[in-house]
Every structure is written in C-alpha cells, then in structure tokens.
PDB file of C-alpha atoms in Angstrom:
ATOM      1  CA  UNK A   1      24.080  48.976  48.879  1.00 45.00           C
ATOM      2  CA  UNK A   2      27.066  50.463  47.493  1.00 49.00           C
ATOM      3  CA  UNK A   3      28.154  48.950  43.954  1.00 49.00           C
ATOM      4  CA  UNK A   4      31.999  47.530  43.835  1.00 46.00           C
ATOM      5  CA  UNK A   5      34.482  49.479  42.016  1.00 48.00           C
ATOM      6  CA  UNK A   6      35.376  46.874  39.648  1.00 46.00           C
ATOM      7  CA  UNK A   7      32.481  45.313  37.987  1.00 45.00           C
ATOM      8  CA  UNK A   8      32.068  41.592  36.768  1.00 45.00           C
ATOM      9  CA  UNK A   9      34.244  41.980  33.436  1.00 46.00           C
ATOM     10  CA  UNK A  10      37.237  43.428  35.666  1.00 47.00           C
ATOM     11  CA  UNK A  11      37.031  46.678  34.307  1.00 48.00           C
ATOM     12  CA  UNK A  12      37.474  49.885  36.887  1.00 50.00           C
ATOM     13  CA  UNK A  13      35.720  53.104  36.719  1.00 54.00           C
ATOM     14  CA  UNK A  14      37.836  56.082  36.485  1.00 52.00           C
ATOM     15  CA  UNK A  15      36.156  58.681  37.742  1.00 61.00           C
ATOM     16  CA  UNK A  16      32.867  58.932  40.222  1.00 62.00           C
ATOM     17  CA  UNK A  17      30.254  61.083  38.854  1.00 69.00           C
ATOM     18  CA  UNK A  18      29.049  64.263  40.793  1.00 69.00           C
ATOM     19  CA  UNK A  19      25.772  62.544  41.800  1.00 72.00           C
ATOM     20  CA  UNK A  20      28.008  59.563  43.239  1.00 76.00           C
ATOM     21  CA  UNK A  21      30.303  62.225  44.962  1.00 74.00           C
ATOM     22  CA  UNK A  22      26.885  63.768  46.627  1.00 77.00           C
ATOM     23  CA  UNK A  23      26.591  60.277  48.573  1.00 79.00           C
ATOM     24  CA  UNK A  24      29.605  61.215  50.395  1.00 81.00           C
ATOM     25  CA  UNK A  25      29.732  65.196  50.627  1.00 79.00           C
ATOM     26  CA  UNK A  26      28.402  64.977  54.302  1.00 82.00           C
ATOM     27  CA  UNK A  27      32.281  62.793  55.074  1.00 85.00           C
ATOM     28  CA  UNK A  28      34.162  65.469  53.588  1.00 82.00           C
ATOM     29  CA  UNK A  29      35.789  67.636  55.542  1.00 83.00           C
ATOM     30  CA  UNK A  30      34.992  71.133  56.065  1.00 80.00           C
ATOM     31  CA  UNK A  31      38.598  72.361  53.947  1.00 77.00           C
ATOM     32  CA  UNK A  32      37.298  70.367  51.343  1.00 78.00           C
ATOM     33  CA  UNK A  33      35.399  73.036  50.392  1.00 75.00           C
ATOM     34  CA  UNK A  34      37.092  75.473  48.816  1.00 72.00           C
ATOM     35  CA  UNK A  35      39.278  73.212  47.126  1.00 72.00           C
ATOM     36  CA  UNK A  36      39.628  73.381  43.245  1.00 71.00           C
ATOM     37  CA  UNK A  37      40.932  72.209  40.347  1.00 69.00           C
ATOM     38  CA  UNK A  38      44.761  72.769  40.757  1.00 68.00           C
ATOM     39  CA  UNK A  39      46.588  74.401  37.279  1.00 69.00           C
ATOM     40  CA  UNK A  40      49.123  71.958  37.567  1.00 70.00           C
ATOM     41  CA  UNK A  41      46.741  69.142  37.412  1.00 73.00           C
ATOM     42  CA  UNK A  42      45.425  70.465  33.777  1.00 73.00           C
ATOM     43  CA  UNK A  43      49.247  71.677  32.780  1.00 72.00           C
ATOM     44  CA  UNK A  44      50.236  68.146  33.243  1.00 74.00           C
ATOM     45  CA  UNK A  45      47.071  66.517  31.505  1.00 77.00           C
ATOM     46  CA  UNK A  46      47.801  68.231  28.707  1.00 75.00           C
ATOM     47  CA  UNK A  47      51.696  66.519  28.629  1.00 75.00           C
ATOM     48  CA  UNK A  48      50.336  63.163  27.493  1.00 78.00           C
ATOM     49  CA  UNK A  49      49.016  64.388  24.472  1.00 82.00           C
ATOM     50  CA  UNK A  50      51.568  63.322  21.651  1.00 81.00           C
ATOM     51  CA  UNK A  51      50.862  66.536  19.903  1.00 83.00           C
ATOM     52  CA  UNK A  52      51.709  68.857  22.248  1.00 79.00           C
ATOM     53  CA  UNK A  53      55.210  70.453  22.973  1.00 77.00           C
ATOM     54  CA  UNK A  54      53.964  72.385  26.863  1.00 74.00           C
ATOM     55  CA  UNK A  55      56.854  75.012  27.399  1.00 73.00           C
ATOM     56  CA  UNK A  56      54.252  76.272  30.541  1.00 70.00           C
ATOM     57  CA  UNK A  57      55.970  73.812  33.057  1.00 71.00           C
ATOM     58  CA  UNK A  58      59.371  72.996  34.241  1.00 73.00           C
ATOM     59  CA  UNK A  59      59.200  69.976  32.198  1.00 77.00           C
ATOM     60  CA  UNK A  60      62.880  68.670  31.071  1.00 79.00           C
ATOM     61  CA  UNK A  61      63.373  67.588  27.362  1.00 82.00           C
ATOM     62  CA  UNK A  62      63.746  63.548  28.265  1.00 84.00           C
ATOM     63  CA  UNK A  63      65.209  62.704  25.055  1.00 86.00           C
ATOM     64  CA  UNK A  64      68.552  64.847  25.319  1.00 91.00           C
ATOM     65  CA  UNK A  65      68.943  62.021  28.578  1.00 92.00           C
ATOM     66  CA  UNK A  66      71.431  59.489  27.799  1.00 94.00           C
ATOM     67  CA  UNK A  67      69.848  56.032  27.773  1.00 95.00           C
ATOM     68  CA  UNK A  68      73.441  54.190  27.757  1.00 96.00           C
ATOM     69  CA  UNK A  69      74.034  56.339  31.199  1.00 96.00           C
ATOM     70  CA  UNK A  70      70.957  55.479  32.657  1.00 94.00           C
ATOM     71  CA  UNK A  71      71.507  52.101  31.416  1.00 97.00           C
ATOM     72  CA  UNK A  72      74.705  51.961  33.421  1.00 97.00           C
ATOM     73  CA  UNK A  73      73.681  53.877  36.702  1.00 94.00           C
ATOM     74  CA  UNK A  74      70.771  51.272  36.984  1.00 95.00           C
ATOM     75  CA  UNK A  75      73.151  48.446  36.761  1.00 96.00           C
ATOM     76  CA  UNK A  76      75.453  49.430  38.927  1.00 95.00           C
ATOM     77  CA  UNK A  77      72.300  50.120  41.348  1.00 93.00           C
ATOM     78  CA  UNK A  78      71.169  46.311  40.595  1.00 94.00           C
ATOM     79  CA  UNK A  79      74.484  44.966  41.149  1.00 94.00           C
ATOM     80  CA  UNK A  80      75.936  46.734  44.280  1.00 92.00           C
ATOM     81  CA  UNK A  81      72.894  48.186  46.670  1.00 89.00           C
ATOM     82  CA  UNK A  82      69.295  46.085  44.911  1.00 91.00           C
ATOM     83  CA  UNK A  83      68.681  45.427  48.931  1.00 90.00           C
ATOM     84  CA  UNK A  84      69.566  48.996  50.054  1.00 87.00           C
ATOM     85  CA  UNK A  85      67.518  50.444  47.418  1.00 87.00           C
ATOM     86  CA  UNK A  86      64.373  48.530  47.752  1.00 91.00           C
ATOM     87  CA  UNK A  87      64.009  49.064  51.315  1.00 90.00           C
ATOM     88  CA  UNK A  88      62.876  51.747  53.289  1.00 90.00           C
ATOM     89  CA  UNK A  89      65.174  54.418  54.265  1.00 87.00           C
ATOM     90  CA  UNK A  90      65.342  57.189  57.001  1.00 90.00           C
ATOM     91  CA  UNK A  91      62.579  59.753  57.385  1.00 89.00           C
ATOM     92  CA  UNK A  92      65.272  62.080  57.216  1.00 90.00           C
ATOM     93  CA  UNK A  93      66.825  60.939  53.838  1.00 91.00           C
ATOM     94  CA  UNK A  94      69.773  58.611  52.937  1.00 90.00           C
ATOM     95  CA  UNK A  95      72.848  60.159  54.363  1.00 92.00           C
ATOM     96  CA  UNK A  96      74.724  60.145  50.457  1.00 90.00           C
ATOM     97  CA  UNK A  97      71.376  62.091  49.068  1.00 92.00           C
ATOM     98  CA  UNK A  98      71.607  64.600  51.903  1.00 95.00           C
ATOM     99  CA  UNK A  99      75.564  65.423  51.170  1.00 95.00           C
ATOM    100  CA  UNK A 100      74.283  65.983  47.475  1.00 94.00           C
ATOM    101  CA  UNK A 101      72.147  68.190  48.895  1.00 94.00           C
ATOM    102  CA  UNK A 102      74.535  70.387  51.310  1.00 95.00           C
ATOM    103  CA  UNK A 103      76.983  70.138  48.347  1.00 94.00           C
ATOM    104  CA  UNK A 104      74.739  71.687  45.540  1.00 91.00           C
ATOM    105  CA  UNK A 105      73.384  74.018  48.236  1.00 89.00           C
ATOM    106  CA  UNK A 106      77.490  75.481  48.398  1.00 89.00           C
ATOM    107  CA  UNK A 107      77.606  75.329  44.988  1.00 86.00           C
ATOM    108  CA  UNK A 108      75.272  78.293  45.179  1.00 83.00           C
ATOM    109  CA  UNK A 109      77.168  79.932  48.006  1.00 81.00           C
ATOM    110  CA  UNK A 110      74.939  78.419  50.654  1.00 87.00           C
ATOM    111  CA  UNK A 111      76.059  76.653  53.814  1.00 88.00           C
ATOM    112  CA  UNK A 112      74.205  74.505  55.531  1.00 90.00           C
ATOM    113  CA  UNK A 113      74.608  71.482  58.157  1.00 93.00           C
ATOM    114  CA  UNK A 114      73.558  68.425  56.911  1.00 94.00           C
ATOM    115  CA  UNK A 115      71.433  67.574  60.037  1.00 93.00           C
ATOM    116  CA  UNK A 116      69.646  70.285  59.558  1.00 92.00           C
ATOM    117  CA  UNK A 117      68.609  68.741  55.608  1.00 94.00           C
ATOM    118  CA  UNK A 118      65.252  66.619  55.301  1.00 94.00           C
ATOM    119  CA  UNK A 119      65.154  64.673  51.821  1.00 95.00           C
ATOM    120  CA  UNK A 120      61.556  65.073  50.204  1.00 94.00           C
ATOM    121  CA  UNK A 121      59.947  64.258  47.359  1.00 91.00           C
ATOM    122  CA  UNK A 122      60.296  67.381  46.040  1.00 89.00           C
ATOM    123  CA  UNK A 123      59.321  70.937  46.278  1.00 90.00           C
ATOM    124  CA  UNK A 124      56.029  70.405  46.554  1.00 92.00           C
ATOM    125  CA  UNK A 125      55.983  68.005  49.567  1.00 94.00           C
ATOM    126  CA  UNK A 126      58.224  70.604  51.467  1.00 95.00           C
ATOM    127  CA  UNK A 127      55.070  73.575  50.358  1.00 96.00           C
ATOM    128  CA  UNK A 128      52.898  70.754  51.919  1.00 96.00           C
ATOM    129  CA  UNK A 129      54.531  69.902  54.740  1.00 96.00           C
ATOM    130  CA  UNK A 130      55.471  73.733  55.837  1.00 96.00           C
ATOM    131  CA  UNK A 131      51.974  74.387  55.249  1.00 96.00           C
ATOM    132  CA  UNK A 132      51.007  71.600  58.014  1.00 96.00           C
ATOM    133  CA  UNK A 133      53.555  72.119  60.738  1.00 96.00           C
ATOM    134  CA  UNK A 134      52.314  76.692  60.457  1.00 97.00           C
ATOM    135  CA  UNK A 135      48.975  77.415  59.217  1.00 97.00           C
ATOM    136  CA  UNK A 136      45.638  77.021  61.037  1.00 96.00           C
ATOM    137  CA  UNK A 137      42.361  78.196  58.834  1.00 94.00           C
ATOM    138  CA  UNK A 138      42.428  81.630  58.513  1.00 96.00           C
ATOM    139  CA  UNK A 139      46.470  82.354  58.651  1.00 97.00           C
ATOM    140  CA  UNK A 140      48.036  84.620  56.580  1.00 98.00           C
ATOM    141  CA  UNK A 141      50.630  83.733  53.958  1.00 98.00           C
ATOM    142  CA  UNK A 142      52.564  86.469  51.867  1.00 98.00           C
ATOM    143  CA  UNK A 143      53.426  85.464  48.303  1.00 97.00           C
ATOM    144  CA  UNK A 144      54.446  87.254  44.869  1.00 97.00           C
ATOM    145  CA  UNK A 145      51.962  87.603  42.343  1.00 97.00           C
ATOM    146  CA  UNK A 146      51.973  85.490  40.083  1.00 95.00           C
ATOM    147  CA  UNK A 147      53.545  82.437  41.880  1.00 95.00           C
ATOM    148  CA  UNK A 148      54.177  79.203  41.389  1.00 93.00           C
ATOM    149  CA  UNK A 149      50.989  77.486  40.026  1.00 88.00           C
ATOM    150  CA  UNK A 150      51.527  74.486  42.004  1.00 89.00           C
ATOM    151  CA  UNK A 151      51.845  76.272  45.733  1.00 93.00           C
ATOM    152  CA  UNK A 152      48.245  78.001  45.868  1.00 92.00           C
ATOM    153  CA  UNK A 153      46.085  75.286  45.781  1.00 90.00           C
ATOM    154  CA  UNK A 154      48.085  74.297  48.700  1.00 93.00           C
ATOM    155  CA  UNK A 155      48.000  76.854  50.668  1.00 94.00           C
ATOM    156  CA  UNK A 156      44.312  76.988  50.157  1.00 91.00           C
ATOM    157  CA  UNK A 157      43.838  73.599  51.218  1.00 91.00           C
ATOM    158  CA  UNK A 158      45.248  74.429  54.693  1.00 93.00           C
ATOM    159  CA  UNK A 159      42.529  77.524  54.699  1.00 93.00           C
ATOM    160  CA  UNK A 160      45.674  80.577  54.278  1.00 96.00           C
ATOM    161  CA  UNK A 161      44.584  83.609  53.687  1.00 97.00           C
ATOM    162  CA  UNK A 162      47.308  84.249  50.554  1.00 97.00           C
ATOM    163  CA  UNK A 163      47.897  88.281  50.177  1.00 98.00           C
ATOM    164  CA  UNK A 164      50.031  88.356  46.942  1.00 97.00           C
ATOM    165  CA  UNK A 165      52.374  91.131  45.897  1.00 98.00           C
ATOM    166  CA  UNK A 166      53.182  92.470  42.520  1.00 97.00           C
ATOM    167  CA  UNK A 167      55.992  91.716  40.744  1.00 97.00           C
ATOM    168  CA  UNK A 168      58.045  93.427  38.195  1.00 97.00           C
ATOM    169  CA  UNK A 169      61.031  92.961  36.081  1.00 97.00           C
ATOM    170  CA  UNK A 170      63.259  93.520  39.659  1.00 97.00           C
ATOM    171  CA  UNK A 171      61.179  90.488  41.500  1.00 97.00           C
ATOM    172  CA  UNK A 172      58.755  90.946  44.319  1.00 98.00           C
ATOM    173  CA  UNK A 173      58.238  94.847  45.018  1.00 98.00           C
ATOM    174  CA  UNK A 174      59.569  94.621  48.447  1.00 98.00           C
ATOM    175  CA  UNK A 175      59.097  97.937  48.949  1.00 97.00           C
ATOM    176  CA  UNK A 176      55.413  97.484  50.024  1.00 98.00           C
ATOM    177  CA  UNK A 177      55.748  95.209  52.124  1.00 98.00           C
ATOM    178  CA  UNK A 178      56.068  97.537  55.339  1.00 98.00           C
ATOM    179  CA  UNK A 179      53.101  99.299  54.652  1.00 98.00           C
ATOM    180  CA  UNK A 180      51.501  95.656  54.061  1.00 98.00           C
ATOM    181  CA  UNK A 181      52.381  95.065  57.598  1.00 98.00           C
ATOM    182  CA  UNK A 182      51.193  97.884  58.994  1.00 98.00           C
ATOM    183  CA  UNK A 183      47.760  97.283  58.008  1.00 98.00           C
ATOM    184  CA  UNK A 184      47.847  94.078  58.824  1.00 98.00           C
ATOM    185  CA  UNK A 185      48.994  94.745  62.605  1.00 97.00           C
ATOM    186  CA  UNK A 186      46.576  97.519  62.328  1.00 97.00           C
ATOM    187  CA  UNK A 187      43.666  94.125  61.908  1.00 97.00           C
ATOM    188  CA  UNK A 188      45.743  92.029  64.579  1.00 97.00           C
ATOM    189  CA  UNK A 189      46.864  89.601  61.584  1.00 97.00           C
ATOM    190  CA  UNK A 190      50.023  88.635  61.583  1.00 96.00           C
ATOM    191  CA  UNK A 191      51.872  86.230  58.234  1.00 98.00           C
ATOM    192  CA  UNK A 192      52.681  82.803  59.279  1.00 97.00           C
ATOM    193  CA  UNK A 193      55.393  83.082  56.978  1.00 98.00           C
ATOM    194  CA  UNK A 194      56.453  84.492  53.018  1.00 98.00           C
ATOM    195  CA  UNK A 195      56.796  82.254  50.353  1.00 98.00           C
ATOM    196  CA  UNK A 196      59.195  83.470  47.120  1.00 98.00           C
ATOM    197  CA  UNK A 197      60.922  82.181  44.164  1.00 97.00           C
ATOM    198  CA  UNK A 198      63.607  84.600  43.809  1.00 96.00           C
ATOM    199  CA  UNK A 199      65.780  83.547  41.167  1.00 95.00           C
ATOM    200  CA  UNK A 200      64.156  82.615  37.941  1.00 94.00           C
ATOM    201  CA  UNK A 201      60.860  82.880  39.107  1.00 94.00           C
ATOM    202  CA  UNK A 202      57.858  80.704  38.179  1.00 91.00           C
ATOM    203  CA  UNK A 203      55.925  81.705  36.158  1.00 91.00           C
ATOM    204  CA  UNK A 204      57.577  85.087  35.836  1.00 93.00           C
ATOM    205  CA  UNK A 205      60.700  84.474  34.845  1.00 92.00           C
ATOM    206  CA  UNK A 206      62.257  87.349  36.616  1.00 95.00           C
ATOM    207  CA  UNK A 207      65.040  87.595  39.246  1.00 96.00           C
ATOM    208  CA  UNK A 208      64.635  89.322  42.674  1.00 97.00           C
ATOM    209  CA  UNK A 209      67.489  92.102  42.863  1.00 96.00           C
ATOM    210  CA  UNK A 210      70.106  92.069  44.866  1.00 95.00           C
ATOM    211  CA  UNK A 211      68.834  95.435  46.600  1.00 96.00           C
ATOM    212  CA  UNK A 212      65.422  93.751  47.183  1.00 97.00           C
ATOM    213  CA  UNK A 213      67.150  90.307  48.588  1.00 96.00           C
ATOM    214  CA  UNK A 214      69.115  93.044  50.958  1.00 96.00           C
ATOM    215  CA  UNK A 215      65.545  94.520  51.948  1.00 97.00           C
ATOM    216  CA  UNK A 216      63.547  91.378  51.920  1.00 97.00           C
ATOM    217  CA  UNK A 217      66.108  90.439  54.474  1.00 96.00           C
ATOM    218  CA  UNK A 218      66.171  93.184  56.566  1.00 97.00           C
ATOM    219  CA  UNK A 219      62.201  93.676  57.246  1.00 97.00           C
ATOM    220  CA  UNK A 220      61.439  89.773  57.454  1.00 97.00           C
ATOM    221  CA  UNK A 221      64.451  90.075  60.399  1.00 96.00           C
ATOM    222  CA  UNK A 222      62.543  93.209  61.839  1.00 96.00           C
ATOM    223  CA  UNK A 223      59.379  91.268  61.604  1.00 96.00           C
ATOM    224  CA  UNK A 224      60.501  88.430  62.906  1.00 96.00           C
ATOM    225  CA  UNK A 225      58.474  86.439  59.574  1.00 97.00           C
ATOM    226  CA  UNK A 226      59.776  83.077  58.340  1.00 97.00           C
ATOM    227  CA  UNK A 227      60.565  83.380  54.399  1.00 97.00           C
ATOM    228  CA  UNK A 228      59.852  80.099  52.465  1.00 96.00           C
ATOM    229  CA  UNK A 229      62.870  80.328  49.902  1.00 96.00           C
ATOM    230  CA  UNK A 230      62.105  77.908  46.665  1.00 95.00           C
ATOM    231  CA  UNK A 231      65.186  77.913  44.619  1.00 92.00           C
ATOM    232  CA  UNK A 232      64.338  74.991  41.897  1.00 89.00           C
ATOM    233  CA  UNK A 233      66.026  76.788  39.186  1.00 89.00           C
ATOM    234  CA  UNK A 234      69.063  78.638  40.410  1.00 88.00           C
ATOM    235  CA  UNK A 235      71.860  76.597  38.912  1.00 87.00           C
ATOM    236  CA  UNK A 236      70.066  76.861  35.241  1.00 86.00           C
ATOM    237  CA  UNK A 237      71.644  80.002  34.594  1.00 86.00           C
ATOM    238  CA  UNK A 238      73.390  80.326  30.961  1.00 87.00           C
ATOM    239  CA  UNK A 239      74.703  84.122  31.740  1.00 87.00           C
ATOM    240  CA  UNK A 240      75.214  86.747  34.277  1.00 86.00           C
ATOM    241  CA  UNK A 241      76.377  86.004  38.147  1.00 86.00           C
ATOM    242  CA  UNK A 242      74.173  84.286  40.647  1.00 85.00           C
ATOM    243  CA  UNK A 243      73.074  86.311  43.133  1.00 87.00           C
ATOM    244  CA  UNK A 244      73.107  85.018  47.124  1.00 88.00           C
ATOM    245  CA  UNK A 245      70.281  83.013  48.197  1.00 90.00           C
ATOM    246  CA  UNK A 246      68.022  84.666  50.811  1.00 92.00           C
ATOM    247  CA  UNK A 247      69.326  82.131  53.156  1.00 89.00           C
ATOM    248  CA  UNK A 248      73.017  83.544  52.509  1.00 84.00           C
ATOM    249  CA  UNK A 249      72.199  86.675  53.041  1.00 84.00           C
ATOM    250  CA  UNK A 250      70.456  86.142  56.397  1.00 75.00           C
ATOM    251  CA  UNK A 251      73.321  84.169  57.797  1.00 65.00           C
ATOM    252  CA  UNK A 252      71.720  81.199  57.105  1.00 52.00           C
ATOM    253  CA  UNK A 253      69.521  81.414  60.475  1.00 50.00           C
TER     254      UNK A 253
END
C-alpha cells in the first residue's frame, strides 16, 4: 500500500528517494531516460544562498528596482483592472502585452504583425513549445557551442539529436555550416531547425557579425531550415550599434 505524502504531523516529504522512484520507473516514459539534471536547475539553487553573489545567470540586481514604483503600478493594477487581472486571458496574450511586444521588437529595427505575436512565459516556454510542434526522437537540431544552458536539456527531452558549432569572438562560425549539411544530406538527415543567440550570446558573451548574420541568412534560405532567433539581451547594449536581427535581415519571413 502506498504511504500518503503528508504524514500524521502534517509535515511533507520533499524529495522521493531513488528506491521510491524504482516503484514507478516501469510508468515513465521512454524520453525519460536520458533526461538529466538541467544546469539551470543547480545555477538557480545556488541563488538562495545569502552568501552568494551568481554573475553565471541573467539574474537582474532586484534591489536597484524601485519599491515606491512598484508600489504604485500595483495600485493602480488593484484599483482599475483587479477583475481583468485575476482572470484568465487569451491563449494568444492580452492584446496591450502583445503591442509591447511588436513595439520593443521595432525598437530593434524589427517589424512584425501583432497577430502573428504569441505571449509566453518566457523564453524558455517558446524553446519548449518549438521543440513540441518540430522534433520527433531522433531529429536534428543545429546550435552554437556553448549555448544557452537552459535550451539543451530541452531539446534532449524531445530526443534531438543537437550537432553544436564552435563559436568564436565573431559568433557562430557560419562558415561550416555548408559542409555540415553536406554530410548530413550525405546520411539522409536533415535539421528540424537552428537555434542561436546572436547578440550577446549566452554564455559566450559574443556577438554574431554582421557578415555571418548576412551568411547565416543566405544558406538557412538555400536550405530551406527554420532559425530559432533568441534575442533576450539585445536592448542591454551600453556601446557600439545594434546590429539587425536575423529576422530583419530575412525580410521578416
């Protein structure tokens, strides 16, 4: 008989132990498998210790927020939309959210129609969710190496086959992708789709040139290979000139 997770006193266990897991490994399913740890998970563990400062994430410093502004936007929340905001919303995302969205997207030089904007969670529901709607077991995915921390443990939980490229102080080295290609037509594989972080890439730090943007471009068209573009950072930028999202430069189709 299986024991109830909260015992007499109230309390609640935390975590199962392995040999408890066992009891179960036979209802898992097969992707389960090769499922690990994610980085992020341990990154973020480590953020609740008061004695640690973690500069590895993309973690804000909370205490230069404003608590009088917050104060006030919550406020004026609770006094003019407390029914609005309590209840459920479009799949697609309030329609105010998704004109911030089109708007910060032209701030970058970036147009897009809002119907064609779906409001998530953040960026790593959209890795999710992209990752659903493409990849059976076994697809390939193209991404830079390294890459964001958060997105392989994703993309092995839909059973990708993730090919990385190297990266340098230019971004991506485009330049091998073709023969990449090649040898992957040459097996009858073909990438579901590429995923980059071309401006102020995580963990790298580094910015894709504009020369490689122009080429990245120009063989995914060839291709015909979707390019996942995650841009979390662009509008951090303390010097230099932005350069055009991939999206820009492919005319935005």
């Amino acid at each position: 008989m299986d024991r109830p997770i909260g015992g007499a006193s109230g309390g609640r266990r935390t975590r199962q132990t392995a040999h408890e897991l066992a009891r179960y490994e036979t209802l898992f399913a097969t992707r389960t498998r090769g499922m690990k740890s994610s980085a992020m998970r341990e990154m973020m563990a480590l953020t609740e210790r008061p004695d640690v400062i973690s500069l590895a994430g993309g973690l804000p410093d909370t205490s230069t927020f404003e608590p009088e502004l917050y104060a006030t936007l919550m406020a004026r929340v609770a006094a003019e939309s407390t029914a609005r905001a309590l209840q459920y919303g479009p799949t697609e995302g309030m329609a105010s959210t998704v004109q911030c969205v089109v708007d910060v997207m032209a701030a970058e030089g970036t147009t897009i129609d809002p119907g064609e904007v779906l409001v998530t969670t953040g960026g790593q529901q959209v890795i999710d969710l992209v990752c659903k709607t493409l990849l059976d077991p076994g697809d390939v995915v193209i991404c830079e190496a390294p890459t964001y921390p958060g997105a392989i443990p994703t993309l092995c939980s839909y059973e990708a086959d993730v090919i990385q490229v190297e990266t340098d102080a230019e971004g991506m080295k485009v330049e091998e992708l073709p023969e990449l290609l090649a040898r992957l037509a040459r097996e009858g594989r073909r990438p579901k789709f590429i995923y980059s972080i071309p401006t102020f890439q995580n963990p790298a730090g580094v910015t894709m040139s504009a020369e490689r943007r122009r080429r990245l471009v120009e063989i995914t068209r060839e291709h015909e290979i979707l390019v996942r573009e995650d841009n979390p950072y662009g509008l951090l930028r303390v010097e230099g000139d932005p350069e055009s999202s991939l999206h820009g430069r492919d005319g935005g189709d």
